[in-house]
Amino acid sequence: MSVFQTYLQLGFYHIFNLQAYDHLVFLLALCAPYVLGDWRRVVALVTSFTIGHSITLALATLGVIAFNAAIIEALIPVTILLTCLANLLRAGRLEPRRNDTRRTEPIVLTLPNLLAAVFGLIHGLGFSNYLRELLGQNSRPVLELFAFNLGVELGQLLIVLIILVVGFVVLRGFGASRRDWVLVVSGAAAGIATVLLLGQLTGA
């Protein structure tokens, strides 16, 4: 297996690993307001997030920037909480009608793509610790960085597809309302993020 294929798989399996569940929860919160018909908008949103984390992942891995790992680990659940808060505040504007799978305005923060990229900057620093352990003494890991990022992006897109399909089944198959779906998913993600944040703050 080539170096490119190796790091492509590592990136894919890293984002799909339960040890990276904080990033999975962020994606869940990010996609909660959308339905399957919004897939183009969601792809743009996730790609914005990827661009953000690719920048800081590269800079940190190459040693261009240094950071406090404890602070970054605390900021990651904060990004989840902020996304959930925006979802919850806007969810109340939806009509609680059942089987509502029509496309509506996204229930996310203002300028969602830009903010997804900003949050990606924080998450990229979190990814960098794992990648630096893999690279060891490799000081010019350009190919490895590209392959790892591509693997992460492919993994994220698959996760997003799963979230959208599950949402479609819940909304269409079980007759849930868009508002209830957003409230339940965002509330669950916020609860997990709160536990993560408290754990970081208390050193648990």
mmCIF file of C-alpha atoms in Angstrom:
data_model
loop_
_atom_site.group_PDB
_atom_site.id
_atom_site.type_symbol
_atom_site.label_atom_id
_atom_site.label_comp_id
_atom_site.label_asym_id
_atom_site.label_seq_id
_atom_site.Cartn_x
_atom_site.Cartn_y
_atom_site.Cartn_z
ATOM 1 C CA MET A 1 0.000 0.000 0.000
ATOM 2 C CA SER A 2 1.348 3.456 -0.930
ATOM 3 C CA VAL A 3 1.994 6.266 1.531
ATOM 4 C CA PHE A 4 -0.939 8.192 0.045
ATOM 5 C CA GLN A 5 -3.342 5.270 0.502
ATOM 6 C CA THR A 6 -2.083 4.663 4.030
ATOM 7 C CA TYR A 7 -2.720 8.217 5.211
ATOM 8 C CA LEU A 8 -5.966 8.429 3.264
ATOM 9 C CA GLN A 9 -7.240 5.458 5.254
ATOM 10 C CA LEU A 10 -5.850 6.852 8.497
ATOM 11 C CA GLY A 11 -7.728 10.117 7.962
ATOM 12 C CA PHE A 12 -10.936 8.301 7.056
ATOM 13 C CA TYR A 13 -10.831 5.917 10.003
ATOM 14 C CA HIS A 14 -9.768 8.654 12.414
ATOM 15 C CA ILE A 15 -12.927 10.695 11.837
ATOM 16 C CA PHE A 16 -14.966 7.468 11.878
ATOM 17 C CA ASN A 17 -13.364 6.331 15.127
ATOM 18 C CA LEU A 18 -15.416 6.592 18.302
ATOM 19 C CA GLN A 19 -12.342 8.090 19.973
ATOM 20 C CA ALA A 20 -13.000 11.138 17.807
ATOM 21 C CA TYR A 21 -16.621 11.328 18.928
ATOM 22 C CA ASP A 22 -16.302 15.027 19.788
ATOM 23 C CA HIS A 23 -15.885 15.744 16.070
ATOM 24 C CA LEU A 24 -18.753 13.377 15.267
ATOM 25 C CA VAL A 25 -20.999 15.253 17.698
ATOM 26 C CA PHE A 26 -20.022 18.557 16.087
ATOM 27 C CA LEU A 27 -21.018 17.217 12.669
ATOM 28 C CA LEU A 28 -24.307 16.023 14.147
ATOM 29 C CA ALA A 29 -25.038 19.491 15.525
ATOM 30 C CA LEU A 30 -23.922 21.150 12.296
ATOM 31 C CA CYS A 31 -26.248 19.024 10.163
ATOM 32 C CA ALA A 32 -29.238 18.870 12.512
ATOM 33 C CA PRO A 33 -31.167 21.717 10.853
ATOM 34 C CA TYR A 34 -30.955 20.240 7.366
ATOM 35 C CA VAL A 35 -32.952 17.671 5.418
ATOM 36 C CA LEU A 36 -31.799 15.348 2.656
ATOM 37 C CA GLY A 37 -32.839 17.824 -0.031
ATOM 38 C CA ASP A 38 -30.326 20.312 1.368
ATOM 39 C CA TRP A 39 -27.356 18.043 0.583
ATOM 40 C CA ARG A 40 -25.574 20.625 -1.600
ATOM 41 C CA ARG A 41 -25.766 23.186 1.173
ATOM 42 C CA VAL A 42 -24.518 20.612 3.679
ATOM 43 C CA VAL A 43 -21.597 19.578 1.466
ATOM 44 C CA ALA A 44 -20.574 23.251 1.213
ATOM 45 C CA LEU A 45 -20.855 23.590 4.977
ATOM 46 C CA VAL A 46 -18.757 20.505 5.710
ATOM 47 C CA THR A 47 -16.184 21.487 3.091
ATOM 48 C CA SER A 48 -15.862 24.897 4.770
ATOM 49 C CA PHE A 49 -15.205 23.096 8.021
ATOM 50 C CA THR A 50 -12.591 20.924 6.268
ATOM 51 C CA ILE A 51 -10.818 23.967 4.826
ATOM 52 C CA GLY A 52 -10.611 25.472 8.294
ATOM 53 C CA HIS A 53 -9.235 22.401 10.006
ATOM 54 C CA SER A 54 -6.872 21.668 7.099
ATOM 55 C CA ILE A 55 -5.166 25.027 7.607
ATOM 56 C CA THR A 56 -4.440 24.629 11.300
ATOM 57 C CA LEU A 57 -3.750 20.911 10.942
ATOM 58 C CA ALA A 58 -1.001 21.680 8.429
ATOM 59 C CA LEU A 59 0.429 24.608 10.379
ATOM 60 C CA ALA A 60 0.502 22.715 13.669
ATOM 61 C CA THR A 61 1.853 19.504 12.155
ATOM 62 C CA LEU A 62 4.635 21.390 10.383
ATOM 63 C CA GLY A 63 5.521 23.201 13.600
ATOM 64 C CA VAL A 64 4.607 26.642 12.287
ATOM 65 C CA ILE A 65 2.259 27.320 15.187
ATOM 66 C CA ALA A 66 2.219 26.065 18.768
ATOM 67 C CA PHE A 67 -0.803 25.785 21.031
ATOM 68 C CA ASN A 68 -1.971 24.657 24.417
ATOM 69 C CA ALA A 69 -3.604 21.266 23.892
ATOM 70 C CA ALA A 70 -5.756 21.573 27.029
ATOM 71 C CA ILE A 71 -7.250 24.855 25.825
ATOM 72 C CA ILE A 72 -8.038 23.418 22.390
ATOM 73 C CA GLU A 73 -9.657 20.341 23.905
ATOM 74 C CA ALA A 74 -11.874 22.657 25.959
ATOM 75 C CA LEU A 75 -12.724 24.850 22.965
ATOM 76 C CA ILE A 76 -13.917 21.935 20.832
ATOM 77 C CA PRO A 77 -17.031 21.295 22.993
ATOM 78 C CA VAL A 78 -17.570 25.056 23.081
ATOM 79 C CA THR A 79 -17.920 25.036 19.274
ATOM 80 C CA ILE A 80 -20.509 22.283 19.627
ATOM 81 C CA LEU A 81 -22.425 24.211 22.278
ATOM 82 C CA LEU A 82 -22.482 27.390 20.187
ATOM 83 C CA THR A 83 -23.792 25.502 17.174
ATOM 84 C CA CYS A 84 -26.450 23.789 19.288
ATOM 85 C CA LEU A 85 -27.463 27.068 20.887
ATOM 86 C CA ALA A 86 -28.061 28.643 17.487
ATOM 87 C CA ASN A 87 -30.098 25.607 16.432
ATOM 88 C CA LEU A 88 -32.227 25.716 19.573
ATOM 89 C CA LEU A 89 -32.894 29.441 19.337
ATOM 90 C CA ARG A 90 -34.045 29.211 15.738
ATOM 91 C CA ALA A 91 -35.934 25.922 16.063
ATOM 92 C CA GLY A 92 -38.778 27.671 17.856
ATOM 93 C CA ARG A 93 -39.639 29.501 14.644
ATOM 94 C CA LEU A 94 -40.554 26.263 12.892
ATOM 95 C CA GLU A 95 -44.129 25.147 12.766
ATOM 96 C CA PRO A 96 -44.552 21.868 14.706
ATOM 97 C CA ARG A 97 -46.229 20.174 11.739
ATOM 98 C CA ARG A 98 -45.583 16.508 11.095
ATOM 99 C CA ASN A 99 -43.934 15.114 7.953
ATOM 100 C CA ASP A 100 -42.392 18.499 7.248
ATOM 101 C CA THR A 101 -39.412 17.594 5.069
ATOM 102 C CA ARG A 102 -39.554 20.605 2.821
ATOM 103 C CA ARG A 103 -36.464 22.691 2.412
ATOM 104 C CA THR A 104 -36.506 25.759 4.619
ATOM 105 C CA GLU A 105 -33.996 28.374 5.571
ATOM 106 C CA PRO A 106 -31.113 26.767 7.472
ATOM 107 C CA ILE A 107 -31.396 26.992 11.246
ATOM 108 C CA VAL A 108 -27.776 27.779 11.899
ATOM 109 C CA LEU A 109 -25.559 30.637 12.852
ATOM 110 C CA THR A 110 -25.382 33.652 10.575
ATOM 111 C CA LEU A 111 -22.900 33.066 7.732
ATOM 112 C CA PRO A 112 -22.751 29.343 8.493
ATOM 113 C CA ASN A 113 -20.000 28.470 6.051
ATOM 114 C CA LEU A 114 -17.680 31.111 7.458
ATOM 115 C CA LEU A 115 -18.338 30.035 11.020
ATOM 116 C CA ALA A 116 -17.909 26.375 10.109
ATOM 117 C CA ALA A 117 -14.469 27.297 8.749
ATOM 118 C CA VAL A 118 -13.637 29.209 11.937
ATOM 119 C CA PHE A 119 -14.705 26.280 14.084
ATOM 120 C CA GLY A 120 -12.674 24.060 11.774
ATOM 121 C CA LEU A 121 -9.563 26.016 12.726
ATOM 122 C CA ILE A 122 -10.060 24.865 16.309
ATOM 123 C CA HIS A 123 -10.819 21.268 15.411
ATOM 124 C CA GLY A 124 -7.771 21.115 13.144
ATOM 125 C CA LEU A 125 -5.513 21.745 16.109
ATOM 126 C CA GLY A 126 -7.186 18.831 17.849
ATOM 127 C CA PHE A 127 -6.515 16.596 14.834
ATOM 128 C CA SER A 128 -2.848 17.627 14.745
ATOM 129 C CA ASN A 129 -1.872 15.796 17.941
ATOM 130 C CA TYR A 130 -2.949 12.489 16.448
ATOM 131 C CA LEU A 131 -1.256 13.147 13.101
ATOM 132 C CA ARG A 132 2.041 14.226 14.640
ATOM 133 C CA GLU A 133 2.175 10.960 16.572
ATOM 134 C CA LEU A 134 1.732 9.075 13.293
ATOM 135 C CA LEU A 135 4.362 11.071 11.409
ATOM 136 C CA GLY A 136 7.118 10.764 13.982
ATOM 137 C CA GLN A 137 10.283 12.438 12.681
ATOM 138 C CA ASN A 138 8.903 13.219 9.205
ATOM 139 C CA SER A 139 9.533 16.970 8.916
ATOM 140 C CA ARG A 140 8.047 17.514 5.409
ATOM 141 C CA PRO A 141 4.844 15.480 5.371
ATOM 142 C CA VAL A 142 3.154 17.269 2.452
ATOM 143 C CA LEU A 143 1.771 14.158 0.781
ATOM 144 C CA GLU A 144 0.762 12.680 4.113
ATOM 145 C CA LEU A 145 -1.053 15.871 5.121
ATOM 146 C CA PHE A 146 -2.974 16.016 1.854
ATOM 147 C CA ALA A 147 -3.959 12.341 2.013
ATOM 148 C CA PHE A 148 -4.962 12.562 5.681
ATOM 149 C CA ASN A 149 -7.129 15.636 5.055
ATOM 150 C CA LEU A 150 -8.770 13.998 2.066
ATOM 151 C CA GLY A 151 -9.492 10.922 4.155
ATOM 152 C CA VAL A 152 -11.039 13.064 6.887
ATOM 153 C CA GLU A 153 -13.209 14.849 4.312
ATOM 154 C CA LEU A 154 -14.451 11.580 2.824
ATOM 155 C CA GLY A 155 -15.212 10.253 6.289
ATOM 156 C CA GLN A 156 -17.094 13.413 7.199
ATOM 157 C CA LEU A 157 -19.180 13.272 4.027
ATOM 158 C CA LEU A 158 -20.162 9.673 4.769
ATOM 159 C CA ILE A 159 -21.113 10.606 8.334
ATOM 160 C CA VAL A 160 -23.158 13.545 7.063
ATOM 161 C CA LEU A 161 -24.938 11.278 4.576
ATOM 162 C CA ILE A 162 -25.847 8.906 7.402
ATOM 163 C CA ILE A 163 -27.162 11.801 9.518
ATOM 164 C CA LEU A 164 -29.298 13.138 6.650
ATOM 165 C CA VAL A 165 -30.707 9.689 5.847
ATOM 166 C CA VAL A 166 -31.565 9.054 9.500
ATOM 167 C CA GLY A 167 -33.217 12.471 9.641
ATOM 168 C CA PHE A 168 -35.224 11.659 6.513
ATOM 169 C CA VAL A 169 -36.405 8.371 8.031
ATOM 170 C CA VAL A 170 -37.395 10.051 11.297
ATOM 171 C CA LEU A 171 -39.199 12.927 9.584
ATOM 172 C CA ARG A 172 -40.877 10.984 6.816
ATOM 173 C CA GLY A 173 -41.151 7.487 8.254
ATOM 174 C CA PHE A 174 -42.072 8.352 11.837
ATOM 175 C CA GLY A 175 -43.878 11.605 11.115
ATOM 176 C CA ALA A 176 -41.732 13.738 13.399
ATOM 177 C CA SER A 177 -41.652 17.499 12.878
ATOM 178 C CA ARG A 178 -38.608 19.455 11.774
ATOM 179 C CA ARG A 179 -38.723 21.483 14.964
ATOM 180 C CA ASP A 180 -38.769 18.426 17.212
ATOM 181 C CA TRP A 181 -35.921 16.803 15.266
ATOM 182 C CA VAL A 182 -33.740 19.904 15.609
ATOM 183 C CA LEU A 183 -34.580 20.279 19.301
ATOM 184 C CA VAL A 184 -33.879 16.646 20.191
ATOM 185 C CA VAL A 185 -30.677 16.292 18.162
ATOM 186 C CA SER A 186 -29.276 19.653 19.212
ATOM 187 C CA GLY A 187 -30.218 19.044 22.829
ATOM 188 C CA ALA A 188 -28.485 15.667 22.814
ATOM 189 C CA ALA A 189 -25.366 17.113 21.182
ATOM 190 C CA ALA A 190 -25.343 19.985 23.684
ATOM 191 C CA GLY A 191 -25.584 17.518 26.567
ATOM 192 C CA ILE A 192 -22.598 15.532 25.314
ATOM 193 C CA ALA A 193 -20.631 18.722 24.718
ATOM 194 C CA THR A 194 -21.385 19.917 28.251
ATOM 195 C CA VAL A 195 -20.059 16.654 29.701
ATOM 196 C CA LEU A 196 -16.926 16.983 27.539
ATOM 197 C CA LEU A 197 -16.369 20.575 28.621
ATOM 198 C CA LEU A 198 -16.841 19.828 32.298
ATOM 199 C CA GLY A 199 -14.436 16.932 31.964
ATOM 200 C CA GLN A 200 -11.818 19.196 30.440
ATOM 201 C CA LEU A 201 -12.315 21.910 33.045
ATOM 202 C CA THR A 202 -12.124 19.494 35.971
ATOM 203 C CA GLY A 203 -9.380 17.351 34.473
ATOM 204 C CA ALA A 204 -11.571 14.247 34.570
#
